[in-house]
XYZ file of C-alpha atoms in Angstrom:
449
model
C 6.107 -29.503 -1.211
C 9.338 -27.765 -1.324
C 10.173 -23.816 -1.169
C 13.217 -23.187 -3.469
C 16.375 -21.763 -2.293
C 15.308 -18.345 -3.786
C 11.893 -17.925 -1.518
C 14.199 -19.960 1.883
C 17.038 -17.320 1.442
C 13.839 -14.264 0.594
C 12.223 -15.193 3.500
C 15.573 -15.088 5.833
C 15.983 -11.434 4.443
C 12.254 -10.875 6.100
C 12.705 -12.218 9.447
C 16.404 -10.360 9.588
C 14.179 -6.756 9.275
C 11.531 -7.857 11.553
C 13.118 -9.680 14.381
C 17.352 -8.406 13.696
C 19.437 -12.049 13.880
C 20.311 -13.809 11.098
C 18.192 -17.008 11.084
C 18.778 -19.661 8.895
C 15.937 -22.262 6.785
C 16.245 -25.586 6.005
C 13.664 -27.774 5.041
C 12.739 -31.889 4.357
C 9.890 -33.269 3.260
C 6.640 -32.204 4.910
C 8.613 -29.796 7.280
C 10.444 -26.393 7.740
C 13.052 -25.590 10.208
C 14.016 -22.015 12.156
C 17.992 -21.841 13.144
C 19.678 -19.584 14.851
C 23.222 -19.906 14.540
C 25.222 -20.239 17.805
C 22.556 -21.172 19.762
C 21.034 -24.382 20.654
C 17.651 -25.299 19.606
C 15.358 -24.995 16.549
C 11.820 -24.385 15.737
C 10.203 -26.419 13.492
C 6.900 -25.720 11.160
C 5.554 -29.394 10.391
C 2.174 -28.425 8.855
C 3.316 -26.975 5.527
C 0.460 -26.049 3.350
C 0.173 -26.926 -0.268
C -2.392 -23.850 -0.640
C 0.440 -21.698 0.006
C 2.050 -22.516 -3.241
C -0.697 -21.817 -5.149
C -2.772 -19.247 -7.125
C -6.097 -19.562 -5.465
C -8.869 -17.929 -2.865
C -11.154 -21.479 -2.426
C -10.382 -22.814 0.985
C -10.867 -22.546 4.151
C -9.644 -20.644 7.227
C -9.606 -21.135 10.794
C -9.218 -19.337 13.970
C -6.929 -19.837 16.868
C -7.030 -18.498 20.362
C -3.272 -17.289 22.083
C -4.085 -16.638 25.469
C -5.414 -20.477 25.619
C -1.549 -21.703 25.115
C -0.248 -18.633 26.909
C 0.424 -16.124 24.382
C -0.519 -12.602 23.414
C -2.369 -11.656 20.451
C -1.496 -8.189 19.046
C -4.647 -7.024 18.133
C -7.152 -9.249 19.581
C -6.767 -12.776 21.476
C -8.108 -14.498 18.162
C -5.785 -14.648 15.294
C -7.006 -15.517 11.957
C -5.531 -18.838 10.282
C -5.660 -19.485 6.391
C -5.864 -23.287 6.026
C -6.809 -25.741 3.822
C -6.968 -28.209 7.407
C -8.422 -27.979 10.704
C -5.477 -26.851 13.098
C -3.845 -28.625 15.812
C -4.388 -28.716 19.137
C -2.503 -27.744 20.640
C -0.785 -25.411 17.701
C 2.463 -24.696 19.392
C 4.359 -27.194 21.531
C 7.225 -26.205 23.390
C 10.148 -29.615 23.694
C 13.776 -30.127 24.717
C 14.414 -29.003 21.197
C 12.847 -26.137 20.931
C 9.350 -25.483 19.553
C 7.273 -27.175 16.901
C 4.802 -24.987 15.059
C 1.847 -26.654 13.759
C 0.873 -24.207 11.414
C 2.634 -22.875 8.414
C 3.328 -19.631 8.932
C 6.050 -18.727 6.737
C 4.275 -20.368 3.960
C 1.460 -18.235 4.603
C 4.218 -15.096 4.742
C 5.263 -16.100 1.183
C 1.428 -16.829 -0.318
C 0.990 -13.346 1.215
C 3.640 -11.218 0.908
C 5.116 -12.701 -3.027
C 0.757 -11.864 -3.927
C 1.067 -15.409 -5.042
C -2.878 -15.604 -4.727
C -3.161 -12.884 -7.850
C -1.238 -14.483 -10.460
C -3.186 -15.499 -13.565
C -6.579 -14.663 -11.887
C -9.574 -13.824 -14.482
C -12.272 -12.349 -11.654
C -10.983 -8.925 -12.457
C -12.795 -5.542 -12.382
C -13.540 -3.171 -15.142
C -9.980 -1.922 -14.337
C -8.665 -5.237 -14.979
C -7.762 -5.115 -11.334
C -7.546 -8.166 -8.727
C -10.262 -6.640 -6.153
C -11.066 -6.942 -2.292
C -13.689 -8.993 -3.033
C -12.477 -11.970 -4.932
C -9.541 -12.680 -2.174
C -9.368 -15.189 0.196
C -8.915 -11.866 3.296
C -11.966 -10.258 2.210
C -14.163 -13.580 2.065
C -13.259 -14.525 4.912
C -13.058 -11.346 6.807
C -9.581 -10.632 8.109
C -9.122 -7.906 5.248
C -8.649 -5.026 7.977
C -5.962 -7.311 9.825
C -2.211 -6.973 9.373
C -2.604 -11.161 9.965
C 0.796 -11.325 8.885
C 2.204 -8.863 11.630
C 0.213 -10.571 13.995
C 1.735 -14.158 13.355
C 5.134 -12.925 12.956
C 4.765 -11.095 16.628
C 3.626 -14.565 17.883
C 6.311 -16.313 16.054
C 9.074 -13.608 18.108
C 6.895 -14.553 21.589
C 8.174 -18.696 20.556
C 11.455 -17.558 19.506
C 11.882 -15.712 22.853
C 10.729 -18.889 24.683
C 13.185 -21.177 22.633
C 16.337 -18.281 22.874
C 15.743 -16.406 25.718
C 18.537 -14.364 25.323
C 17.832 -12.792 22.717
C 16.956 -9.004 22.221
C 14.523 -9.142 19.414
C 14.492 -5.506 17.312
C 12.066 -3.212 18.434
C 9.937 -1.168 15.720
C 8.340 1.976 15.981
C 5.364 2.886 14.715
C 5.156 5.392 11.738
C 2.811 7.238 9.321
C 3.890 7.877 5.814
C 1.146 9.908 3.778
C 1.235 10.337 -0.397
C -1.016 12.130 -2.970
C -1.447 10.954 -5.897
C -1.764 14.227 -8.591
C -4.039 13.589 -11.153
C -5.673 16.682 -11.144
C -3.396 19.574 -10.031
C -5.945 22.082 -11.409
C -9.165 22.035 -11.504
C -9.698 24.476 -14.412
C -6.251 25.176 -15.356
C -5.313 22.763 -18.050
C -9.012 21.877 -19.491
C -10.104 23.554 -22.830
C -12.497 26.036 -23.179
C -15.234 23.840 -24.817
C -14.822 21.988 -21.404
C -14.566 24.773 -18.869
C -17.716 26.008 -21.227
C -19.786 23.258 -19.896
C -18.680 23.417 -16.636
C -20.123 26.469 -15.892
C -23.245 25.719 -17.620
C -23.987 23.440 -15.166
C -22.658 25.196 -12.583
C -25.290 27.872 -13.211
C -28.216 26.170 -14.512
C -28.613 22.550 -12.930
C -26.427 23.224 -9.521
C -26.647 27.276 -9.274
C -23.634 27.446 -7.530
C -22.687 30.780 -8.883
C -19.274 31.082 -7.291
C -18.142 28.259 -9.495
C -19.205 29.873 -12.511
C -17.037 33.027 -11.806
C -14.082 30.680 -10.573
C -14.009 28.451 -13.589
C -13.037 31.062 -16.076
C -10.786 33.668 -14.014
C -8.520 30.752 -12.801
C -8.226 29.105 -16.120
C -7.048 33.001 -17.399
C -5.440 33.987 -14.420
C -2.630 30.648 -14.213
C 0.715 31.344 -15.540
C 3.534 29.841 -13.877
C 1.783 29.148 -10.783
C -1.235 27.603 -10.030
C -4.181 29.724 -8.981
C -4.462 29.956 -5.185
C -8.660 30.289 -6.097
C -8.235 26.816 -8.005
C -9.976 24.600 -4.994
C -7.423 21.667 -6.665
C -4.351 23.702 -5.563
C -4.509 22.205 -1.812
C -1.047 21.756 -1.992
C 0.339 24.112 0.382
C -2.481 22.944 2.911
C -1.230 19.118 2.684
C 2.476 20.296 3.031
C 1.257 22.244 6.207
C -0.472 19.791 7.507
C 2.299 17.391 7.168
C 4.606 19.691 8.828
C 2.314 20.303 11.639
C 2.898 16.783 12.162
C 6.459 15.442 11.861
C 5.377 13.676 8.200
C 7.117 14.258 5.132
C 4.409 13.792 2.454
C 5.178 11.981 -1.199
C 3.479 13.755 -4.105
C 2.980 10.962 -7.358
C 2.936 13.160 -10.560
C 1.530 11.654 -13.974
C 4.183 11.181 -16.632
C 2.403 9.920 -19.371
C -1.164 9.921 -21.128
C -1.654 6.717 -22.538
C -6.256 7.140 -21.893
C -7.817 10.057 -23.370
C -10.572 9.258 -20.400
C -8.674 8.187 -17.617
C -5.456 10.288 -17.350
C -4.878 14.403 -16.685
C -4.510 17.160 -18.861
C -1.203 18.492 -17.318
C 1.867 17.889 -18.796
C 5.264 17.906 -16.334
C 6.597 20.211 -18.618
C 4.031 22.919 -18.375
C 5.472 25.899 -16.474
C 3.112 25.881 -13.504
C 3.602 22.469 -12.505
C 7.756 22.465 -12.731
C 7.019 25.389 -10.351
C 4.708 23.336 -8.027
C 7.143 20.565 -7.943
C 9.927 22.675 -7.427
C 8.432 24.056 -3.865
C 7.384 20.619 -2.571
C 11.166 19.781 -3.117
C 11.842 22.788 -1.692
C 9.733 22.281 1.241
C 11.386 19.085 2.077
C 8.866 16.261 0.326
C 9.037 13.816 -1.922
C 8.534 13.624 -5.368
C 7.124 10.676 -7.086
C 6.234 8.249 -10.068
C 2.302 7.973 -11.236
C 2.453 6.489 -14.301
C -0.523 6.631 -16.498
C -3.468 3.910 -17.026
C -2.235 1.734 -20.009
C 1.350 1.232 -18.212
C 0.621 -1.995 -16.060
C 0.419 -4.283 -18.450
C 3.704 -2.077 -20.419
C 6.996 -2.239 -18.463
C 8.679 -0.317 -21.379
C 5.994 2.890 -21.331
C 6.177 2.742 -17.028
C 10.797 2.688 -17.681
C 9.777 5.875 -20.260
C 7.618 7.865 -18.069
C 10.136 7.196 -14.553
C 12.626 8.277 -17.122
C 10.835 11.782 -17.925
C 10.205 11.982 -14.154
C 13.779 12.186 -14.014
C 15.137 13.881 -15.967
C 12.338 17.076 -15.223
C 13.358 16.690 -11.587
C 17.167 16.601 -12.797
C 16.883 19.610 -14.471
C 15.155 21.642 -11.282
C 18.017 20.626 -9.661
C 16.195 18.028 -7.600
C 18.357 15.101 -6.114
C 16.177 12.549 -4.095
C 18.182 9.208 -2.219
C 15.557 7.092 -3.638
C 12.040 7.217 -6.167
C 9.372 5.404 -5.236
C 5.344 6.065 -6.575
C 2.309 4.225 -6.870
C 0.121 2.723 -10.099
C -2.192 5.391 -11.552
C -6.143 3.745 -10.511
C -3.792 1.184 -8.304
C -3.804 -1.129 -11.497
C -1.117 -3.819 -10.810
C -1.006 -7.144 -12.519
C 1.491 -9.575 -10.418
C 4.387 -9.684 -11.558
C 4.308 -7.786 -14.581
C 4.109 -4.763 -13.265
C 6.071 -5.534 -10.125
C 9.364 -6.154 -12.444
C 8.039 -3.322 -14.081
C 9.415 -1.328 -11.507
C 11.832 -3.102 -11.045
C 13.829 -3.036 -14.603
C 13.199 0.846 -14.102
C 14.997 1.209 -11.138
C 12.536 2.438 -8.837
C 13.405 1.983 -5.010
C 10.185 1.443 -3.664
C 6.045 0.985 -4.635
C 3.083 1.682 -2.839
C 0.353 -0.032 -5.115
C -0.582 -2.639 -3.418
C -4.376 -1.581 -1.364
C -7.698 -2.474 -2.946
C -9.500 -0.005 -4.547
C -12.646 -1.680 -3.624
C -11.954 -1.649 0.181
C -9.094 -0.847 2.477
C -7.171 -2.671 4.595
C -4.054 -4.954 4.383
C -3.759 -6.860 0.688
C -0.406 -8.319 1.454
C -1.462 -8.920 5.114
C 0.894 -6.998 6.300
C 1.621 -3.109 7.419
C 5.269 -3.417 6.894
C 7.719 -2.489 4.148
C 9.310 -5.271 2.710
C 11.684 -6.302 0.410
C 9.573 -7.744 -3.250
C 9.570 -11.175 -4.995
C 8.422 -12.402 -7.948
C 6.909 -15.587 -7.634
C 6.936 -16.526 -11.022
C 10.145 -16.066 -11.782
C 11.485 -17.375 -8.402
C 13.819 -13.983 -7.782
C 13.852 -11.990 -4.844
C 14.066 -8.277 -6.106
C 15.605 -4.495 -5.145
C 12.339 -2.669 -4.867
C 10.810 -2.653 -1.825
C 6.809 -3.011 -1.226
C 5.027 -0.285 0.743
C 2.024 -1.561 0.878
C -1.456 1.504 1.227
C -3.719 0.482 4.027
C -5.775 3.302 3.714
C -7.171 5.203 0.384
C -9.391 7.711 1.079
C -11.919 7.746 -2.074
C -12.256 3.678 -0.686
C -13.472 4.868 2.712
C -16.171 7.791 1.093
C -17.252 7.396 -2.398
C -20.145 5.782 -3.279
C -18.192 3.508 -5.772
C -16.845 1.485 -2.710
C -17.602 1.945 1.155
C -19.305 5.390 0.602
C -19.066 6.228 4.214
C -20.044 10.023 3.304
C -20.590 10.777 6.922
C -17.770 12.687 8.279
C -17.726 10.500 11.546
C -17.832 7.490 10.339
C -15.440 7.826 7.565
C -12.719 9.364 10.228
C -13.281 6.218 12.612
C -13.005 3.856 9.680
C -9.561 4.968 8.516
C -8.203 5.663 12.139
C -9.196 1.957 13.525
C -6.633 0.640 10.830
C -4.526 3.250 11.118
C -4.738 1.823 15.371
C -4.333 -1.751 14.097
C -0.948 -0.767 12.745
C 0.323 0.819 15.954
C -1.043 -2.101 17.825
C 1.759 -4.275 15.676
C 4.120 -1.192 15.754
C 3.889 -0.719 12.000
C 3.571 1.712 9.208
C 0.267 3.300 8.527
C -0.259 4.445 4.847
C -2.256 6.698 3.829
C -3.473 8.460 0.331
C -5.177 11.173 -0.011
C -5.816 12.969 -3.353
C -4.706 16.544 -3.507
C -8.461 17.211 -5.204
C -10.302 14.930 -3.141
C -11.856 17.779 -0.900
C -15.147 18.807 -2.143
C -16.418 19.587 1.298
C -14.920 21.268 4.055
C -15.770 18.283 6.461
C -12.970 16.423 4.286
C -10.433 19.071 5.198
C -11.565 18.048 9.153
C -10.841 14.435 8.599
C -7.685 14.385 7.051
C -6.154 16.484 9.419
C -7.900 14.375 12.243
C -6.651 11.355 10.612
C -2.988 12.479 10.768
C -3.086 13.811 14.070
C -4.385 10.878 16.475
């Protein structure tokens, strides 16, 4: 099988951000060559993998030790290996020439990074989302492994044995933390008839009777600024936290309401929340796109709500060097909604994490330049893909790891696993997803080790 010149000259572009030279691909039948130009040598990958070109999560996958042909795994000696075949022995030979690789791992690269494996699947949720459980990481346990970081760092270890002059780039660890706002206010923006039954059940089945006095003196008390009593409006928290800790956080604002059900009652225009985003601006964070459930499937409604985004932030005065956001409910159907954002100009998305269960979807912790496999284009928006959502880790829907303890050492092991591969640890955290005060604990916890 053959990679077109698109995905040869797509996958250049990714090993000029990780490793900084300008390699070159060529390829002949049944094998794929590494170049660098100038130097002697080459490194050859003669073990290309016809699974890699195709939409499915049905084979097999093996394991390979490093330190038994003298290299270093990242994260641990044993490195996961996606294969449809039983792998060499050994799997990389050094030669006068170079190196030959007998595993494919840039073809694993593109089956991971383009999501490839997604594309016209039917074993979808209620959401109509691909989930955790239906991929080929999550069967076969390597979902909460960056396995792409930790071939491409063993690829650099062969490329520093073939070229050992060169000074491969060095990457630094970062956090980048969003919140997604789908419910600024807790009370705010409801009707009465709703706030109504709200405190019925606030007094009669829970008898929490500081509730039922909140409900209805922050839903009269908001003007044009949210209620500090409102125990949604965590905003100023999250900004100091962020602060506290060298982060710049990303806020995602709804744009649109295209589910009665599933989206907010806020609308940008409303005076309290032009005000909110305002001071986030003003504080020195981001504003971003959310747009609203029936968009992922609609690249015209998700160019109409980025637009509306706009022009709200255009007329606070608010001038950003790039807008980037994330799927409302992380629907995404590949590539639809990747050109989606795309053909609307957005600079960057950070969909792509499972609902279902964290960890790495695209195998990776990196940002990195998209492609649509389909259409055979490498693309302007960038990928940020979300290791870590935090309603994954704790509610009962998915993990439910309730416990305070055990929620905090799920989401900092992968947030350890990406500084083991000097990568970027994502993290969302809803603005309204605190409805204990152990929560505030471990998100601050979480940011801080």
């Amino acid at each position: 099988m053959f990679f077109s010149e698109a995905t040869l000259r797509w996958l250049e572009v990714i090993l000029k951000e990780r490793f900084g030279y300008n390699f070159v691909l060529s390829q002949k039948v049944g094998e794929l060559t590494l170049l660098l130009p100038g130097r002697q040598g080459s490194i050859s990958f003669d073990n290309l993998q016809e699974v890699f070109h195709q939409s499915r999560s049905d084979f097999s996958c093996e394991q390979w030790r490093a330190s038994v042909e003298g290299f270093k795994g990242p994260i641990e000696d044993t490195l996961f290996a996606p294969s449809s075949t039983e792998l060499s022995a050994p799997l990389i030979e050094l030669c006068d020439q170079g190196a030959i690789i007998h595993y494919d791992i840039l073809g694993l690269a593109y089956w991971m990074l383009s999501r490839l494996e997604e594309i016209g699947r039917t074993d979808l949720d209620e959401h109509q989302r691909f989930p955790a459980v239906s991929s080929h990481a999550y069967k076969h346990n390597y979902l909460e492994r960056p396995i792409i970081d930790e071939w491409m760092i063993i690829l650099g270890q062969v490329i520093q044995q073939v070229w050992p002059q060169t000074e491969l780039r060095r990457h630094e660890f970062s956090v980048k933390v969003s919140h997604d706002v789908d419910t600024p206010s807790q009370y705010a923006f409801k009707p009465w008839p709703t706030i109504g039954r709200m405190m019925a059940g606030y007094l009669l089945k829970r008898r929490e009777f500081k509730a039922f006095f909140t409900a209805p003196h922050v839903k009269l008390a908001t003007g044009a600024q949210l209620h500090p009593a409102d125990p949604y409006n965590t905003f100023d928290w999250l900004m100091d936290v962020s602060e506290a800790n060298n982060i710049q956080s990303a806020f995602y604002f709804l744009c649109g309401r295209t589910s009665p059900v599933r989206d907010s009652d806020y609308e940008l225009e409303y005076p309290a929340i032009r005000n909110l985003i305002r001071r986030i601006h003003d504080r020195g964070h981001e504003i971003g796109l959310h747009p609203s459930y029936g968009t992922f499937q609609k690249p015209e409604l998700i160019k109409q709500e980025a637009d509306r985004l706009k022009r709200v932030c255009a007329e606070l005065g608010i001038v950003q060097t790039e807008w980037g956001g994330r799927m409302h409910y992380l629907r995404w159907e590949q590539p639809t909604t990747l050109r989606a954002w795309e053909n609307c100009g957005m600079s960057y998305d950070s969909t792509l994490g499972y609902a279902d269960s964290p960890g790495f979807r695209c195998g990776t912790c990196y940002e990195y330049p998209a492609f649509d496999p389909v259409a055979q284009t490498h693309l302007r928006l960038r990928i940020r893909p979300l290791v870590v959502m935090e309603c994954s880790v704790i509610s009962c829907m998915y993990l439910g790891l309730r416990n305070s303890d055990e929620a905090l050492k799920k989401v900092t092991d992968l947030k350890k696993k990406c500084r083991k591969v000097n990568g970027l640890f994502t993290l969302l955290w809803h603005n309204s997803y605190f409805d204990n005060k152990e929560l505030f604990g471990v998100y601050k916890k979480a940011l801080q080790c």
